[in-house]
Coordinates of C-alpha atoms in Angstrom, one line a residue:
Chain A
X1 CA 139.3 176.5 84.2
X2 CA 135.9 176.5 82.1
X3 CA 134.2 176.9 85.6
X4 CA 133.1 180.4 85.3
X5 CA 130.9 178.4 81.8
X6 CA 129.7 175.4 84.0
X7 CA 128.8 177.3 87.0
X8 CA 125.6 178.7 85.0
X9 CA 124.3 175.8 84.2
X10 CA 121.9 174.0 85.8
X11 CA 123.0 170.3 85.9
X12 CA 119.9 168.0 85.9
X13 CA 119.5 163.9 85.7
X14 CA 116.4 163.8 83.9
X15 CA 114.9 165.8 81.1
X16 CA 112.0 167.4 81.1
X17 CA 109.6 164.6 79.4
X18 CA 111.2 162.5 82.0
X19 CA 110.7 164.5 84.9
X20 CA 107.2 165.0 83.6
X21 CA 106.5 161.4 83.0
X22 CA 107.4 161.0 87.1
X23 CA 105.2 163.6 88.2
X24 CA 102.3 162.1 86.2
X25 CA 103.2 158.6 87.6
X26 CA 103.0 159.9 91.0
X27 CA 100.1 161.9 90.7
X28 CA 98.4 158.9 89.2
X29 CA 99.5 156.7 92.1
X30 CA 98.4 159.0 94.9
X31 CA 95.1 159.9 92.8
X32 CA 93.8 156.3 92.6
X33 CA 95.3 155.5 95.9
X34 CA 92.9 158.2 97.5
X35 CA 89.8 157.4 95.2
X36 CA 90.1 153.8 96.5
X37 CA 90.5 154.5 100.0
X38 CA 87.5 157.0 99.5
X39 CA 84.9 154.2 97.6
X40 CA 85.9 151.2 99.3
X41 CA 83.4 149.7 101.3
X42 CA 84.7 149.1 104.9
X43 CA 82.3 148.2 107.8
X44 CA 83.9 150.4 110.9
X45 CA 81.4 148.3 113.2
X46 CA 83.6 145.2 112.1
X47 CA 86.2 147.2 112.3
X48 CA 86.1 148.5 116.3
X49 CA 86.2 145.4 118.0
X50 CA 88.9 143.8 115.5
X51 CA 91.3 143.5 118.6
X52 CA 88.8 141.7 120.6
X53 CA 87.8 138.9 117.8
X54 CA 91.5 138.7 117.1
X55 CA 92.3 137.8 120.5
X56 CA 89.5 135.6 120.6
X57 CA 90.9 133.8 117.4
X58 CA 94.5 133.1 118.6
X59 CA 92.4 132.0 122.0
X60 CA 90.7 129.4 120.1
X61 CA 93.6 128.4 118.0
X62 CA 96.1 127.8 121.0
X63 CA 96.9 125.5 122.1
X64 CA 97.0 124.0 118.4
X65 CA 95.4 120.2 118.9
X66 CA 98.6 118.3 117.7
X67 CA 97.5 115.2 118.8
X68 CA 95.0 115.6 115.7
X69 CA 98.0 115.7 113.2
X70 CA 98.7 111.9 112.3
X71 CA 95.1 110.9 112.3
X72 CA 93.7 114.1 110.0
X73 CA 96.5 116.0 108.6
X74 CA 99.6 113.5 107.8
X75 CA 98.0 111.8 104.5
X76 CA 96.6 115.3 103.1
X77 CA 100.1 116.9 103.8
X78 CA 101.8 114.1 101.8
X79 CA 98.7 114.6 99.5
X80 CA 99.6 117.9 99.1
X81 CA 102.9 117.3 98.2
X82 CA 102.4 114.8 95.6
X83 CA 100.2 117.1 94.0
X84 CA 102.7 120.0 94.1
X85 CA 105.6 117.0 92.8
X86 CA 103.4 115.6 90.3
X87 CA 101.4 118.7 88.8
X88 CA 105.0 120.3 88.2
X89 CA 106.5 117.1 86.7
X90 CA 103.4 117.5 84.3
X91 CA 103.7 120.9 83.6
X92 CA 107.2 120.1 82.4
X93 CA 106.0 117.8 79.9
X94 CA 103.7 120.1 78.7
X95 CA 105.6 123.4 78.3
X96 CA 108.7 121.7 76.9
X97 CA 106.7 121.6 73.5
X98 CA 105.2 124.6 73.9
X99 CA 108.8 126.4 74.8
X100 CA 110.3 124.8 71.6
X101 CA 106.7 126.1 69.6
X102 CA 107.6 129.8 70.9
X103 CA 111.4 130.3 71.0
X104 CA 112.6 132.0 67.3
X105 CA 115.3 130.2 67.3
X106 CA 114.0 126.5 66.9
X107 CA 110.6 127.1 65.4
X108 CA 111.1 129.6 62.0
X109 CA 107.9 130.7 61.8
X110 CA 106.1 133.7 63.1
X111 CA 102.6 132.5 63.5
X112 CA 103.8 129.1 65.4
X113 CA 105.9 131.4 67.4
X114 CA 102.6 133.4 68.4
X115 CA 100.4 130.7 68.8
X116 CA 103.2 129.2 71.8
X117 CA 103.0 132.5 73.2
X118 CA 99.5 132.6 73.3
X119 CA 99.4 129.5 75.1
X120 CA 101.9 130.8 77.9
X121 CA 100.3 133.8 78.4
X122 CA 96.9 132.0 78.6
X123 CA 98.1 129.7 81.1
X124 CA 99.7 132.2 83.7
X125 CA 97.0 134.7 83.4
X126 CA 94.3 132.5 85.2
X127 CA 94.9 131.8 88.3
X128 CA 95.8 128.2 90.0
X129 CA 92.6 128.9 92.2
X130 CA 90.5 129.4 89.0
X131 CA 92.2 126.1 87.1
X132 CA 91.1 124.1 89.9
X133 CA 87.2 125.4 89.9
X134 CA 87.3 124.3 86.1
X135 CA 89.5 120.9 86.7
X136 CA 86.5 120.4 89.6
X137 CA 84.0 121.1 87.7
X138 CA 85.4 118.9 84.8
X139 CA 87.0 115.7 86.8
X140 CA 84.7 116.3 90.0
X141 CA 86.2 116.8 93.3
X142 CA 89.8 115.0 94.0
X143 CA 93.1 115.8 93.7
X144 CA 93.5 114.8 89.9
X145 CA 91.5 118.3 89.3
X146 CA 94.4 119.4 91.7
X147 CA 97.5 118.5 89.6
X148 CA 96.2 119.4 86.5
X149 CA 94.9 122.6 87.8
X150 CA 98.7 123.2 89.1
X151 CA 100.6 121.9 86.0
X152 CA 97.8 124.2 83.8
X153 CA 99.0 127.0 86.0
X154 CA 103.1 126.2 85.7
X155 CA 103.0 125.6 82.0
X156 CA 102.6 129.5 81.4
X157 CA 106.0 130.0 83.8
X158 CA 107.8 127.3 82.9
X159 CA 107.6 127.1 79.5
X160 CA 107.9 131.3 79.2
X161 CA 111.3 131.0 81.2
X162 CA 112.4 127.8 79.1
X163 CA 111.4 129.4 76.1
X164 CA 114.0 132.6 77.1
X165 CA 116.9 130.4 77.9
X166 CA 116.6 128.5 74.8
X167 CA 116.3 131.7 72.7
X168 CA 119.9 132.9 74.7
X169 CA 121.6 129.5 73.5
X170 CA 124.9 130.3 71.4
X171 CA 124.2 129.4 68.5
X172 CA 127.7 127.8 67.5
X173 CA 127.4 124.3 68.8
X174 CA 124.1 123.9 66.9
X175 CA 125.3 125.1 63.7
X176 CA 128.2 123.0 64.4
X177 CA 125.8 119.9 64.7
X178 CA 123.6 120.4 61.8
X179 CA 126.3 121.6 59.6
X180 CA 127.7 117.6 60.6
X181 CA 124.2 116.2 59.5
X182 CA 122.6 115.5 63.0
X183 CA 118.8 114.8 62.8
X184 CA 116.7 117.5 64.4
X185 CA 116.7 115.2 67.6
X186 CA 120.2 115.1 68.4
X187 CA 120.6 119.2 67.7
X188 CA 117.8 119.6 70.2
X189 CA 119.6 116.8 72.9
X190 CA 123.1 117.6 71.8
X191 CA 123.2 121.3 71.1
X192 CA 120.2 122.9 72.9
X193 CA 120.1 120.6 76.2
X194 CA 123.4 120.8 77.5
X195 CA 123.1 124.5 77.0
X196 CA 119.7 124.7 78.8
X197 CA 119.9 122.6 81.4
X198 CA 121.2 124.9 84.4
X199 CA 118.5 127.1 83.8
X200 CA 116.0 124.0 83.2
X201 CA 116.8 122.7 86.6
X202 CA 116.5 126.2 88.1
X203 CA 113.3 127.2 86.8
X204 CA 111.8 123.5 87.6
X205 CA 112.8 123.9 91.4
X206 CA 111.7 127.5 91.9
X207 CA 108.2 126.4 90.4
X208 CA 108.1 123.3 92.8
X209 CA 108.6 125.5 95.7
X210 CA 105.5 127.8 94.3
X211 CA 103.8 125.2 93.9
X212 CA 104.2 123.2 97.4
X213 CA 102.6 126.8 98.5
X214 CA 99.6 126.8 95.9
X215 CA 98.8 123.3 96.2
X216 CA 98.2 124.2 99.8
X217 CA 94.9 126.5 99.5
X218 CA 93.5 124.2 96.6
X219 CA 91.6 122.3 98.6
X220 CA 89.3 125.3 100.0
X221 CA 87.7 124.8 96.2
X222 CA 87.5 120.9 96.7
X223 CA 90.8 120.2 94.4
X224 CA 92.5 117.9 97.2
X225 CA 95.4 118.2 99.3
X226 CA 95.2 119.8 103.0
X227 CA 93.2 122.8 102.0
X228 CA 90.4 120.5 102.6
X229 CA 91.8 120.0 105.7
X230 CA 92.0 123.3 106.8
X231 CA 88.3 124.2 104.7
X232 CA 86.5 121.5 107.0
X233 CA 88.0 121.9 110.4
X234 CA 87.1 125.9 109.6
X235 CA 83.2 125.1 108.6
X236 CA 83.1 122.9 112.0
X237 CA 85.0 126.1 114.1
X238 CA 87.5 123.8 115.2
X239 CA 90.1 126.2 115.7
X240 CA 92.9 124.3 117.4
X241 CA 92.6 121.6 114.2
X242 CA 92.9 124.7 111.6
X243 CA 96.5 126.1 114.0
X244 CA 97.6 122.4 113.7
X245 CA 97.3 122.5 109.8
X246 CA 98.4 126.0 109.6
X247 CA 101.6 124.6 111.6
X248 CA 102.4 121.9 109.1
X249 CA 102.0 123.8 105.9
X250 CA 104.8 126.6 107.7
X251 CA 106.4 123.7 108.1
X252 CA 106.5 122.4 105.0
X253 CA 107.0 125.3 102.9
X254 CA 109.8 126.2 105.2
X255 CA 111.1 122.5 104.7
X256 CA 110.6 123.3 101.1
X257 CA 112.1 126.5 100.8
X258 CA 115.8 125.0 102.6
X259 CA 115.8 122.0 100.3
X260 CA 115.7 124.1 97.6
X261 CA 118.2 126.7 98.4
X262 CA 120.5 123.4 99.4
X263 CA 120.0 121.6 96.1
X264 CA 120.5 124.8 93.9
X265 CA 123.6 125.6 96.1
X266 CA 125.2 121.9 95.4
X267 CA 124.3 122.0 91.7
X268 CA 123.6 125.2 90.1
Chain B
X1 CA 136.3 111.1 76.1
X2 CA 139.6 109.4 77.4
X3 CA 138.2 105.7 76.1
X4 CA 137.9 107.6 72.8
X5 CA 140.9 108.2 72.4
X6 CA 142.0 105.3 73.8
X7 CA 140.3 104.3 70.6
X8 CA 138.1 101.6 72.2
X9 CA 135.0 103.4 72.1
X10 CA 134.2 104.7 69.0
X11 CA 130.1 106.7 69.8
X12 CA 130.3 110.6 70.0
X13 CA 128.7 110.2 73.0
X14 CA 128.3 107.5 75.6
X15 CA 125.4 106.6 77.3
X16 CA 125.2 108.5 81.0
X17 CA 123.7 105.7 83.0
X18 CA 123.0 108.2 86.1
X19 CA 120.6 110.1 84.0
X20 CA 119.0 107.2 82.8
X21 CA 118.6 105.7 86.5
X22 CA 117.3 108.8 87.3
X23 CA 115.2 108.5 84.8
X24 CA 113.7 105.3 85.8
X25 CA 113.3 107.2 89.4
X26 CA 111.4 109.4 88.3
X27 CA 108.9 107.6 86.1
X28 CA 108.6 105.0 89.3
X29 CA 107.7 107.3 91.7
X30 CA 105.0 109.0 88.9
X31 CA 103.5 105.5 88.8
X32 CA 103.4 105.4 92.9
X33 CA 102.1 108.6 93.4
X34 CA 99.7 108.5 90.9
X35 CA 98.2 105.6 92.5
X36 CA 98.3 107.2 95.5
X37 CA 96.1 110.4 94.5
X38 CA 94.4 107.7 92.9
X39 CA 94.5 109.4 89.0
X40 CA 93.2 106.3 86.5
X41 CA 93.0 106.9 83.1
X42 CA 89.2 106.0 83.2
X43 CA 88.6 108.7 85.0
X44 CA 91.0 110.9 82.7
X45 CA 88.2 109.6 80.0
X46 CA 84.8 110.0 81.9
X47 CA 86.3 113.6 82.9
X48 CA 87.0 114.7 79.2
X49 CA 83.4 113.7 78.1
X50 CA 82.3 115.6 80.9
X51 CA 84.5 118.3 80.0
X52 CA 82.8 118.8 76.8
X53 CA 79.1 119.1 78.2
X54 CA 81.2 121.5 80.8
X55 CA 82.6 123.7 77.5
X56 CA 79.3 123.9 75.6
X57 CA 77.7 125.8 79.1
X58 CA 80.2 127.9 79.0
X59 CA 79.8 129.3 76.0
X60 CA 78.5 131.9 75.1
X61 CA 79.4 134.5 78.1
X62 CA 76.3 135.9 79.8
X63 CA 77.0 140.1 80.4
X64 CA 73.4 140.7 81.0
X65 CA 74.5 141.0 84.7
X66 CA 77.4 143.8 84.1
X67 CA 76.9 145.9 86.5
X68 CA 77.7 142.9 89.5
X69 CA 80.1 142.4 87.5
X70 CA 81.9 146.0 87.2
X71 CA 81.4 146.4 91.1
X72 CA 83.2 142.7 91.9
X73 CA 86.1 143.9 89.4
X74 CA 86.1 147.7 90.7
X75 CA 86.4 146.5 94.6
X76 CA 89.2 143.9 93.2
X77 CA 90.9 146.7 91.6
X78 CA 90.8 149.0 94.8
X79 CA 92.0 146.3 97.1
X80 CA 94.7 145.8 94.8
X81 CA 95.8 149.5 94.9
X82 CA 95.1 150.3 98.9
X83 CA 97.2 147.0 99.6
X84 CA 99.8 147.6 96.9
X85 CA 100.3 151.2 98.6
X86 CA 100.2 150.2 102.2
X87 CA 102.6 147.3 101.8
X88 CA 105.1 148.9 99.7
X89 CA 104.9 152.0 102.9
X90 CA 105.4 149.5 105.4
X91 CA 108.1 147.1 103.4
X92 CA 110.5 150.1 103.4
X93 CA 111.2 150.0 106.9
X94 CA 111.1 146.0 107.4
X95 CA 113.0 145.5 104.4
X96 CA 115.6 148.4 106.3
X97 CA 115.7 146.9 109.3
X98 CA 116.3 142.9 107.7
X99 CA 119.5 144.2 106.1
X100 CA 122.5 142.6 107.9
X101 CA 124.9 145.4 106.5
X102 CA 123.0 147.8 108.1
X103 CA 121.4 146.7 111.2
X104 CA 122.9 144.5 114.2
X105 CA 122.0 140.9 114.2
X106 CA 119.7 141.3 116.8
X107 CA 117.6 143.7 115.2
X108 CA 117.6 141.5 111.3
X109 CA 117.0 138.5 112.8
X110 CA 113.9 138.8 114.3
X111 CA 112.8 141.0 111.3
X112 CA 114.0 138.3 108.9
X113 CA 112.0 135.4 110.8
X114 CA 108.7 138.0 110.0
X115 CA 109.4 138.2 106.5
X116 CA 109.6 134.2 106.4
X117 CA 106.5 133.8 108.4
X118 CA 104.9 136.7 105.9
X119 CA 105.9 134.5 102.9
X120 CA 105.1 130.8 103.3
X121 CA 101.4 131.8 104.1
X122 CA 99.7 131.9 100.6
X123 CA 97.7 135.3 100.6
X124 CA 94.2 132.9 100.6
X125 CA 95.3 131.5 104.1
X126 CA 96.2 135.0 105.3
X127 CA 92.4 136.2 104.2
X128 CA 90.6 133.4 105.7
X129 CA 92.6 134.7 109.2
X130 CA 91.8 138.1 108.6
X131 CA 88.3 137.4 107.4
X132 CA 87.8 135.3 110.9
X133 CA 89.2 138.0 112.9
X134 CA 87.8 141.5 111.4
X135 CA 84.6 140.1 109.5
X136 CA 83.6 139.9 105.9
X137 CA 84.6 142.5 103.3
X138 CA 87.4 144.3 101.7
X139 CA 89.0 145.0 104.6
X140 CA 90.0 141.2 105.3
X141 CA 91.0 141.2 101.9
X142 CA 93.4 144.8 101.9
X143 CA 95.3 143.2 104.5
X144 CA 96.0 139.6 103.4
X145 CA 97.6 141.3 100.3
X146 CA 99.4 144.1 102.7
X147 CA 100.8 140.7 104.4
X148 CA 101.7 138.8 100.8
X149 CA 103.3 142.6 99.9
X150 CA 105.5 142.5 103.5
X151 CA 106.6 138.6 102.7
X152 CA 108.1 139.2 98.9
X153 CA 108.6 143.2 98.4
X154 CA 110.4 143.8 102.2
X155 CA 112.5 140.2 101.1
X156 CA 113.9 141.5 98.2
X157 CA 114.5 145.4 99.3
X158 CA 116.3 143.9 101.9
X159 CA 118.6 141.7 99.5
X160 CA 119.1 144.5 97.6
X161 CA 120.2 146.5 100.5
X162 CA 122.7 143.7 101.1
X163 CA 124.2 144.3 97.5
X164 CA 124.9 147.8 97.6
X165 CA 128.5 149.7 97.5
X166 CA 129.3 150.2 101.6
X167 CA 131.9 153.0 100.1
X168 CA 128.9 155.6 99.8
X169 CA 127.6 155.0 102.6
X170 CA 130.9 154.8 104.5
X171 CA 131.6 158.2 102.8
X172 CA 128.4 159.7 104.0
X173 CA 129.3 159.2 107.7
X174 CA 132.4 160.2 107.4
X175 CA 130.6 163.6 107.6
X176 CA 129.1 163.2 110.6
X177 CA 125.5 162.6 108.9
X178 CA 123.0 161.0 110.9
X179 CA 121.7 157.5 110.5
X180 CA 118.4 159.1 108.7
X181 CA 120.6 161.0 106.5
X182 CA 123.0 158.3 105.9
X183 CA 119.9 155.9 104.8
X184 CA 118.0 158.7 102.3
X185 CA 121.5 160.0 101.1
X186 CA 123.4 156.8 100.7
X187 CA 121.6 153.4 100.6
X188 CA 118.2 154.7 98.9
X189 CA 120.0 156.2 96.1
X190 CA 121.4 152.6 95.0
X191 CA 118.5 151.2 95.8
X192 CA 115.2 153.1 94.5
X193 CA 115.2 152.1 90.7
X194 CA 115.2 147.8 91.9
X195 CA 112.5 149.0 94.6
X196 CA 110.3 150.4 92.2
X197 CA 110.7 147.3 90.3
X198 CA 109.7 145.4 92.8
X199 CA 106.3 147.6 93.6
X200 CA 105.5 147.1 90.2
X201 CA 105.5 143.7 90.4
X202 CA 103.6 143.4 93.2
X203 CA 101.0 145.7 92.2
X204 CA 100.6 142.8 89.2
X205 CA 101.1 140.4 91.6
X206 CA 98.5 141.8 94.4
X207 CA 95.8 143.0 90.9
X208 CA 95.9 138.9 90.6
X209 CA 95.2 137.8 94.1
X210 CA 92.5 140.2 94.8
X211 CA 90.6 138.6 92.4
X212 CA 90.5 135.6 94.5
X213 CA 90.4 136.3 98.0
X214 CA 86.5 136.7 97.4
X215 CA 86.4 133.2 97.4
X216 CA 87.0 133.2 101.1
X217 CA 85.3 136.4 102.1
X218 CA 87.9 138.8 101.2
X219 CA 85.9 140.9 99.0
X220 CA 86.1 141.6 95.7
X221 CA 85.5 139.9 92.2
X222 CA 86.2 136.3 93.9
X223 CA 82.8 136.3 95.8
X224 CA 81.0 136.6 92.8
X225 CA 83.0 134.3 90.9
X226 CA 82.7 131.6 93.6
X227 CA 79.0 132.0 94.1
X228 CA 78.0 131.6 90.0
X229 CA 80.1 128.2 90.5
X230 CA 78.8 126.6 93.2
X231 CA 75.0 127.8 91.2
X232 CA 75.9 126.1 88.2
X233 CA 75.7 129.5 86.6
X234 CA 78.3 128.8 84.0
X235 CA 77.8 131.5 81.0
X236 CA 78.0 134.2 83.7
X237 CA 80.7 132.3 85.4
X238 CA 82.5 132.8 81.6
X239 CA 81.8 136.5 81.7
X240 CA 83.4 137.2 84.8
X241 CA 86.8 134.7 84.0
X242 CA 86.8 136.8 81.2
X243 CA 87.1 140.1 82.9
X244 CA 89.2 139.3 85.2
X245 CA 91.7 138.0 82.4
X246 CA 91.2 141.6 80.4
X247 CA 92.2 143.3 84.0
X248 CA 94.7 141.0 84.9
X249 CA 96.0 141.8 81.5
X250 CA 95.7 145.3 81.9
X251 CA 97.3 145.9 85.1
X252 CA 100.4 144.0 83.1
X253 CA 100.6 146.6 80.7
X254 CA 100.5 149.3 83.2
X255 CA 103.5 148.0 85.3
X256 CA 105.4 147.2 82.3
X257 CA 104.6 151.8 81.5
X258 CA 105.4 152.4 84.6
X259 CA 108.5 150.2 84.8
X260 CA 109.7 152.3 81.7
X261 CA 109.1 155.5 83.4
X262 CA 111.1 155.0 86.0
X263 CA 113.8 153.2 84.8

């Protein structure tokens, strides 16, 4: 047995740099965690009777006026989801160019390829709440600010996750097409597409679903949908309306969420 | 392909009617619901020509105010932290308790319905409750993002919980171990690398959304963003979009490092 050699040495998972690299990691974690907690400013007075206004909150709210649902909330719900429907249909449109701008394998140049991924990172890295202050600001209030400010929003996800699956296509049945004469057209519909299109269909619903959930609060800036709802029963304290709206967005993000899992489960 | 051979039909490929009736569906119902949200290309038209009056105030970024500006984004950046830290804590345990492998049914289930109710509130809803019940401030804002943490990190620890390899754990009770020990010596072990992960993620996830819970009350940047928009204050309004895209950027890079570490 080479026992008697192993037993003096000390068996370890990580090297030293590694083990080094933790120990900074957590020291940096717990360091800015305790600086935060240290600066930030919390009010205790708002703080001590937090129970009490909380009760006094779910007071108000219940019992939820329901009977206010099909005059007030119905149309901005359905509002809401057309926005959610259409701004994602949009944002399709728009990051399929943008995907084929940024993936290496379609677009042989290293500047366009930049430039695409410019304009994804752009896109995700303001948020859907700041699009729609800037779509308000532009279109006034409505909910055409509301769409575009969720297909500006998607375009960055979309077309980053499209852009990936194209780049992992095999490149055989392309070759195969080109090397037969196809126009750039039918490579990109014949070879690409087919290849694509499970992960297309994927990425489209799991944005949807997001997006039912975003278009939601985009109201509270005036972009539409039952956030305006929700914005003008709150200014007017009307508790019980804001629980009723509260109960159909659960609702319909829940509602959202199953048809989703259903629909990839059928066809994915 | 059969009527190919067949040799009737002679095209590579046939037309797929489905698709194209599909198709049709969807460009109909573009046409209803556009008419419905009431989107007219005059208004596409009048909106760009405002758009460009909208630009040229942009431009170019007022800073004189920095120092608003570097409290906003500091207060973001320690709501972001604080509720990062707190929600990761308290998703260990919910995201332990939702696993089904582990846990009878009638201790995931009701833990499971939590997590749902956790994750189809958008974290702005969340703040507007908590900014009704406990008052203005960062507070309001630390546990909306505690809550958005709950709803995705706790989801996914607990799928991942559901994937591991029962023959560890299995192996570490046939010992005798406790259930403590049989979690910290054989379910965290699979687990920790895809839970750090997911922190990481948040952390860039919660960085984003505490930039914008000021717009309810939630403290932070948001506030100040909001109030230079509904002033019309527009070059300052450009500063501070701006520096909340260099954080948001930065807090990218510093999950991605600290990702790498750990993996």
């Amino acid at each position: 047995m080479t026992g008697a050699v192993l037993h003096d040495r000390i068996w370890r998972r990580f090297t030293p740099a590694e083990r080094l690299a933790r120990f900074a990691a957590y020291l940096a974690i717990v360091a800015a965690f305790v600086a935060s907690l240290r600066t930030v400013e919390v009010i205790p007075e708002f703080l001590y009777d937090a129970p009490e206004q909380m009760a006094d909150l779910l007071n108000r709210m219940w019992p939820a006026d329901l009977a206010y649902y099909p005059a007030g909330v119905h149309a901005a719900l359905v509002e809401t989801l057309h926005i959610a429907t259409l701004g994602t249909l949009f944002s399709i449109v728009l990051a399929v160019p943008v995907a084929l701008l940024s993936a290496r394998n379609i677009t042989r140049s290293a500047a366009l390829n930049w430039l695409g991924k410019l304009v994804l990172v752009s896109s995700r890295s303001v948020n859907s709440l700041v699009w729609a202050l800037l779509f308000v600001a532009v279109f006034g209030p409505g909910a055409l600010a509301g769409t575009l400010a969720i297909a500006f929003r998607s375009v960055g996800f979309v077309g980053k996750l499209l852009a990936e699956a194209l780049e992992e296509a095999a490149p055989g049945p392309v070759e195969a097409l080109r090397a037969a004469g196809a126009p750039p057209a039918s490579v990109l519909l014949k070879g690409f597409w087919p290849q694509v299109q499970p992960a297309f269909w994927s990425v489209a619903l799991f944005r949807w679903d997001i997006n039912v959930r975003e278009s939601a609060v985009l109201g509270l800036v005036g972009a539409g949908g039952i956030g305006l709802v929700l914005n003008s029963a709150m200014d007017l304290f009307q508790w019980d309306r804001v629980a009723t709206a509260l109960i159909a967005i659960f609702a319909v993000v829940i509602a959202a969420e199953v048809l989703v899992t259903q629909i990839r489960k059928r066809i994915l | 392909m059969t009527a190919a051979s067949a040799g009737g039909d002679r095209r590579a490929f046939r037309a797929n009617w489905p698709a194209r009736a599909g198709l049709l569906a969807l460009v109909l119902y573009v046409l209803y619901a556009g008419q419905i949200l009431d989107l007219s290309w005059d208004r596409f038209v009048f909106g760009l020509d405002q758009g460009g009056r909208f630009l040229s105030r942009l431009v170019p970024p007022d800073f004189t105010r920095w120092s608003l500006l570097l409290d906003g984004l500091l207060e973001s950046l320690q709501i972001a932290i604080i509720a990062t830290v707190l929600g990761v804590a308290v998703s260990l345990p919910v995201g332990l308790c939702a696993a089904r492998n582990l846990m009878p049914w009638w201790v995931s289930t009701p833990v499971r319905a939590f997590i749902a109710v956790c994750r189809s509130f958008h974290p702005i809803i969340v703040a507007i409750v908590f900014v009704k019940a406990i008052g203005f401030g960062a507070l309001a804002g630390i546990l909306a993002l505690v809550v958005a943490s709950i709803g995705f990190v706790a989801k996914l620890f607990a799928e991942a919980i559901e994937e591991i390899s029962m023959k560890q754990v299995e192996a570490v009770r046939a010992t005798g171990a406790s259930f403590a020990n049989v979690v910290t010596m054989g379910v965290l072990p699979q687990v920790l690398a895809r839970f750090i992960g997911f922190a990481t993620y948040q952390l860039d996830s919660n960085l984003r959304n505490s930039t914008m819970v000021g717009i309810v009350g939630g403290g932070g940047i948001g506030g100040t963003l909001f109030a230079a928009f509904q002033r019309f204050d527009y070059d300052f309004l450009c500063a501070i979009l701006i520096a909340i895209i260099a954080l948001i950027m930065l807090g990218e890079l510093l999950a991605t490092r600290l990702r790498a570490i750990f993996q």
